[in-house]
Coordinates of C-alpha atoms in Angstrom, one line a residue:
X1 CA 74.4 229.9 193.5
X2 CA 71.8 229.3 190.7
X3 CA 71.8 225.8 189.4
X4 CA 71.2 224.7 185.8
X5 CA 68.3 222.6 187.0
X6 CA 66.6 225.6 188.4
X7 CA 66.9 227.4 185.1
X8 CA 65.2 224.5 183.3
X9 CA 62.5 224.3 185.9
X10 CA 61.9 228.0 185.6
X11 CA 61.6 227.9 181.9
X12 CA 59.1 225.0 182.0
X13 CA 56.9 226.9 184.5
X14 CA 57.2 230.1 182.5
X15 CA 56.0 228.2 179.4
X16 CA 53.1 226.3 181.0
X17 CA 52.2 228.8 183.8
X18 CA 50.9 225.9 185.7
X19 CA 52.8 223.9 188.3
X20 CA 51.1 220.6 187.5
X21 CA 51.6 220.8 183.8
X22 CA 55.2 222.1 184.1
X23 CA 56.0 219.3 186.5
X24 CA 54.5 216.7 184.1
X25 CA 56.6 218.1 181.2
X26 CA 59.7 217.7 183.4
X27 CA 58.8 214.2 184.4
X28 CA 58.9 215.1 188.1
X29 CA 56.2 215.7 190.8
X30 CA 55.0 219.1 191.7
X31 CA 56.6 219.6 195.2
X32 CA 60.2 219.5 194.0
X33 CA 59.3 222.0 191.3
X34 CA 57.8 224.3 193.8
X35 CA 60.8 224.0 196.1
X36 CA 63.3 224.8 193.3
X37 CA 61.3 227.8 192.1
X38 CA 61.2 229.1 195.6
X39 CA 64.9 228.6 196.0
X40 CA 65.6 230.4 192.8
X41 CA 63.5 233.3 193.8
X42 CA 65.3 233.4 197.2
X43 CA 68.7 233.3 195.5
X44 CA 67.7 236.1 193.2
X45 CA 66.0 238.1 195.9
X46 CA 63.0 238.7 193.6
X47 CA 59.5 237.3 193.0
X48 CA 59.4 235.7 189.5
X49 CA 55.8 234.4 189.6
X50 CA 52.5 235.6 191.0
X51 CA 50.8 232.6 192.4
X52 CA 47.0 232.1 192.0
X53 CA 44.8 229.3 193.0
X54 CA 44.7 227.6 189.6
X55 CA 47.6 229.2 187.7
X56 CA 50.6 231.4 187.9
X57 CA 51.8 234.5 186.1
X58 CA 55.2 235.9 185.4
X59 CA 56.0 239.2 187.2
X60 CA 57.9 241.9 185.3
X61 CA 61.1 240.6 186.9
X62 CA 60.1 237.1 185.8
X63 CA 59.6 238.2 182.2
X64 CA 63.0 239.9 182.2
X65 CA 64.6 236.8 183.7
X66 CA 62.9 234.6 181.2
X67 CA 64.5 236.5 178.3
X68 CA 68.0 236.1 179.7
X69 CA 67.5 232.5 180.8
X70 CA 66.3 231.5 177.4
X71 CA 69.5 233.0 175.8
X72 CA 71.7 231.4 178.4
X73 CA 70.2 227.9 178.0
X74 CA 70.4 228.2 174.2
X75 CA 74.1 229.1 174.4
X76 CA 74.7 226.3 176.8
X77 CA 72.9 223.8 174.6
X78 CA 74.9 225.0 171.7
X79 CA 78.2 224.7 173.7
X80 CA 77.2 221.1 174.7
X81 CA 76.4 220.1 171.1
X82 CA 79.5 221.8 169.7
X83 CA 81.7 220.1 172.4
X84 CA 80.3 216.7 171.7
X85 CA 80.7 217.2 167.9
X86 CA 84.3 218.2 168.5
X87 CA 84.9 215.1 170.6
X88 CA 83.5 213.0 167.8
X89 CA 85.6 214.7 165.2
X90 CA 82.7 216.3 163.5
X91 CA 83.9 219.8 164.3
X92 CA 87.4 221.3 164.5
X93 CA 90.4 221.6 162.2
X94 CA 92.3 219.0 160.2
X95 CA 95.8 219.9 158.9
X96 CA 96.4 218.1 155.6
X97 CA 99.9 218.0 154.1
X98 CA 100.3 216.6 150.6
X99 CA 102.7 216.2 147.7
X100 CA 102.1 217.8 144.3
X101 CA 101.2 214.5 142.6
X102 CA 98.5 213.9 145.1
X103 CA 97.1 217.3 144.5
X104 CA 96.0 216.5 140.9
X105 CA 93.5 213.7 141.6
X106 CA 93.7 212.1 145.1
X107 CA 93.5 215.3 147.2
X108 CA 90.5 216.9 145.5
X109 CA 88.5 213.7 145.6
X110 CA 89.2 213.0 149.3
X111 CA 88.6 216.6 150.4
X112 CA 85.3 216.8 148.5
X113 CA 84.1 213.6 150.1
X114 CA 85.3 214.6 153.6
X115 CA 83.9 218.2 153.4
X116 CA 80.5 216.9 152.3
X117 CA 80.5 214.4 155.2
X118 CA 81.9 216.8 157.8
X119 CA 81.1 220.4 156.7
X120 CA 82.0 221.9 160.2
X121 CA 85.6 220.7 160.0
X122 CA 87.9 223.3 158.6
X123 CA 90.8 222.1 156.5
X124 CA 94.3 223.6 156.6
X125 CA 96.3 222.5 153.5
X126 CA 100.0 222.5 153.1
X127 CA 101.9 221.4 150.0
X128 CA 105.4 220.0 150.9
X129 CA 108.0 217.7 149.6
X130 CA 107.5 214.0 150.3
X131 CA 110.7 213.8 152.4
X132 CA 109.3 216.4 154.8
X133 CA 106.0 214.8 155.5
X134 CA 107.2 212.2 158.0
X135 CA 109.0 214.7 160.2
X136 CA 105.9 217.0 160.1
X137 CA 103.7 214.2 161.3
X138 CA 106.2 213.2 164.0
X139 CA 106.4 216.8 165.3
X140 CA 102.6 217.2 165.3
X141 CA 102.7 219.9 162.6
X142 CA 100.3 217.9 160.4
X143 CA 97.4 215.5 161.1
X144 CA 97.4 213.6 157.9
X145 CA 99.6 213.4 154.8
X146 CA 98.9 212.3 151.2
X147 CA 102.1 211.0 149.5
X148 CA 104.2 208.1 148.3
X149 CA 105.3 205.2 150.6
X150 CA 109.0 204.8 151.3
X151 CA 111.2 203.2 153.9
X152 CA 111.4 205.1 157.2
X153 CA 109.8 205.6 160.6
X154 CA 108.0 202.6 162.0
X155 CA 106.0 204.9 164.3
X156 CA 103.8 206.2 161.5
X157 CA 101.0 204.4 159.6
X158 CA 100.3 204.2 155.9
X159 CA 97.4 203.0 153.8
X160 CA 97.6 202.8 150.0
X161 CA 94.7 204.6 148.2
X162 CA 95.7 204.9 144.6
X163 CA 98.0 203.3 142.0
X164 CA 98.7 204.7 138.6
X165 CA 101.1 204.1 135.7
X166 CA 104.1 206.3 134.8
X167 CA 104.2 208.2 131.6
X168 CA 107.0 209.9 129.6
X169 CA 106.9 213.6 129.1
X170 CA 108.7 215.1 126.0
X171 CA 109.0 218.5 124.5
X172 CA 106.2 219.1 122.0
X173 CA 108.9 219.6 119.3
X174 CA 110.5 216.2 120.0
X175 CA 110.4 213.8 117.0
X176 CA 108.5 211.2 119.1
X177 CA 105.9 213.6 120.5
X178 CA 103.5 213.0 117.6
X179 CA 104.4 209.3 117.1
X180 CA 101.5 206.9 117.2
X181 CA 103.7 204.2 118.7
X182 CA 106.1 204.9 121.5
X183 CA 108.7 203.0 123.4
X184 CA 110.6 204.4 126.3
X185 CA 113.7 202.6 125.1
X186 CA 113.9 205.3 122.4
X187 CA 114.8 207.8 125.1
X188 CA 117.9 205.9 126.2
X189 CA 120.3 208.6 124.7
X190 CA 118.1 211.6 125.8
X191 CA 119.0 213.9 128.7
X192 CA 116.7 213.3 131.6
X193 CA 115.2 215.8 134.1
X194 CA 114.3 214.1 137.3
X195 CA 114.5 214.6 141.1
X196 CA 116.9 213.5 143.8
X197 CA 116.2 210.0 145.3
X198 CA 115.9 211.4 148.8
X199 CA 113.0 213.6 147.7
X200 CA 110.6 210.7 147.0
X201 CA 112.5 207.3 147.2
X202 CA 109.5 205.2 146.1
X203 CA 108.8 207.3 143.1
X204 CA 112.5 207.5 142.2
X205 CA 112.7 203.7 142.3
X206 CA 109.7 203.3 140.1
X207 CA 111.2 205.7 137.5
X208 CA 114.6 204.0 137.5
X209 CA 112.9 200.6 137.3
X210 CA 110.9 201.7 134.3
X211 CA 114.0 202.7 132.5
X212 CA 116.0 199.7 133.5
X213 CA 113.2 197.4 132.2
X214 CA 113.7 199.1 128.8
X215 CA 117.5 198.3 129.0
X216 CA 119.1 201.6 130.0
X217 CA 120.1 203.9 132.8
X218 CA 118.7 207.4 132.3
X219 CA 121.3 210.1 131.7
X220 CA 120.5 212.7 134.3
X221 CA 121.0 216.2 133.1
X222 CA 119.0 218.2 135.7
X223 CA 117.5 217.4 139.1
X224 CA 114.8 219.4 140.8
X225 CA 112.4 218.5 143.6
X226 CA 108.9 219.4 142.1
X227 CA 107.1 217.4 139.4
X228 CA 105.6 220.6 138.0
X229 CA 109.1 222.1 137.7
X230 CA 110.2 219.0 135.9
X231 CA 107.4 219.3 133.3
X232 CA 108.1 223.1 132.9
X233 CA 111.8 222.3 132.1
X234 CA 110.8 219.7 129.6
X235 CA 108.5 222.2 127.9
X236 CA 111.6 224.4 127.5
X237 CA 113.4 221.6 125.6
X238 CA 115.9 220.9 128.3
X239 CA 115.3 217.2 128.4
X240 CA 112.8 214.4 128.8
X241 CA 111.3 212.8 131.9
X242 CA 109.2 210.1 133.4
X243 CA 106.4 211.3 135.7
X244 CA 103.3 209.8 137.4
X245 CA 100.3 209.6 134.9
X246 CA 98.2 212.1 136.9
X247 CA 100.6 214.8 135.8
X248 CA 98.8 214.7 132.5
X249 CA 96.1 216.9 134.2
X250 CA 98.5 219.8 134.0
X251 CA 97.7 220.2 130.3
X252 CA 101.0 222.1 130.0
X253 CA 101.6 223.7 126.6
X254 CA 104.8 222.7 124.9
X255 CA 104.9 219.1 126.2
X256 CA 103.6 215.7 125.1
X257 CA 102.7 213.0 127.5
X258 CA 103.2 209.4 126.2
X259 CA 101.9 206.2 127.8
X260 CA 104.6 203.7 128.7
X261 CA 103.9 200.1 127.9
X262 CA 104.0 197.8 131.0
X263 CA 104.8 200.7 133.3
X264 CA 105.4 199.8 136.9
X265 CA 102.6 201.3 139.0
X266 CA 103.4 204.2 141.3
X267 CA 101.5 204.1 144.6
X268 CA 100.5 206.8 147.0
X269 CA 98.1 207.0 149.9
X270 CA 97.5 208.4 153.4
X271 CA 100.0 208.6 156.2
X272 CA 99.3 209.5 159.8
X273 CA 100.7 209.4 163.3
X274 CA 98.7 206.9 165.6
X275 CA 99.7 209.1 168.6
X276 CA 97.8 212.1 167.1
X277 CA 94.8 212.7 169.4
X278 CA 92.9 215.1 167.0
X279 CA 89.4 213.5 166.8
X280 CA 89.1 214.8 163.2
X281 CA 91.8 212.4 162.2
X282 CA 89.6 209.4 163.0
X283 CA 86.7 210.8 160.9
X284 CA 89.0 211.4 158.0
X285 CA 90.4 207.9 158.2
X286 CA 86.9 206.4 158.3
X287 CA 86.0 208.6 155.3
X288 CA 88.9 207.2 153.2
X289 CA 88.1 203.6 154.2
X290 CA 90.2 203.0 157.4
X291 CA 87.3 201.9 159.6
X292 CA 89.1 201.6 162.9
X293 CA 92.1 203.3 164.4
X294 CA 93.7 199.9 165.0
X295 CA 93.3 199.0 161.3
X296 CA 96.4 200.9 160.2
X297 CA 99.1 198.6 158.9
X298 CA 102.8 199.1 159.3
X299 CA 104.5 202.5 159.0
X300 CA 105.9 203.2 155.6
X301 CA 107.1 206.8 155.4

């Protein structure tokens, strides 16, 4: 059985064509080198080197073996480097699930920074409803999630990454759409388009709190799960809504986004399962500022 050591010794001697110089390059003495080369030739049943008093030469069989050994060692070195990179989370795949709101600002920023730092990690993206992210992490269907916090499983970890105000979204034809001064209290009698509480409890509570601070309970006309769908329905004149400020980036024709004075902030961040053994998870967490796997905080999804 040919040993890896024998291949490396052979390549050193094939390069230097001198036992003394080859042994010196390998940081060994000459006798072990001579024994290993002889053992290699015996295993192969061929003569690899023609020995002379002061030097050696590769035989035809030796030159052929050198070509194959060089390829084999290069492939092995590549396999070793790749394996070590995978173990460090510098190679592999990271499955990222996210909500639509995170997709407008947080997701692009994080993925750009991570891809620049770890270009050999492939990213598999999946947009889902906030309520479905926790179960996906629990089942191992996702490695990381970008979404809102909410009450739920204590087996998952959460770290806040961004806070932003809410804003009102009105049909462009609404009398308040072009107003220089806007108060959300003026929408007390308007039909609202929103989403069910179970879809994103934290965001739902922020929207309700915003309206209650203005002295009214919103009159819900329609409910749908996706923020983009809400804005689309507002553009059709079916009602008004309150959405996270990052939804302004939609630049949807037919709607007007209005800042809300003293809006309660809506928070979202990164959620993960501490039992996930994907090394790429740790590199992502370090990239977003979670320096150690133990620095994770309580579960909030």
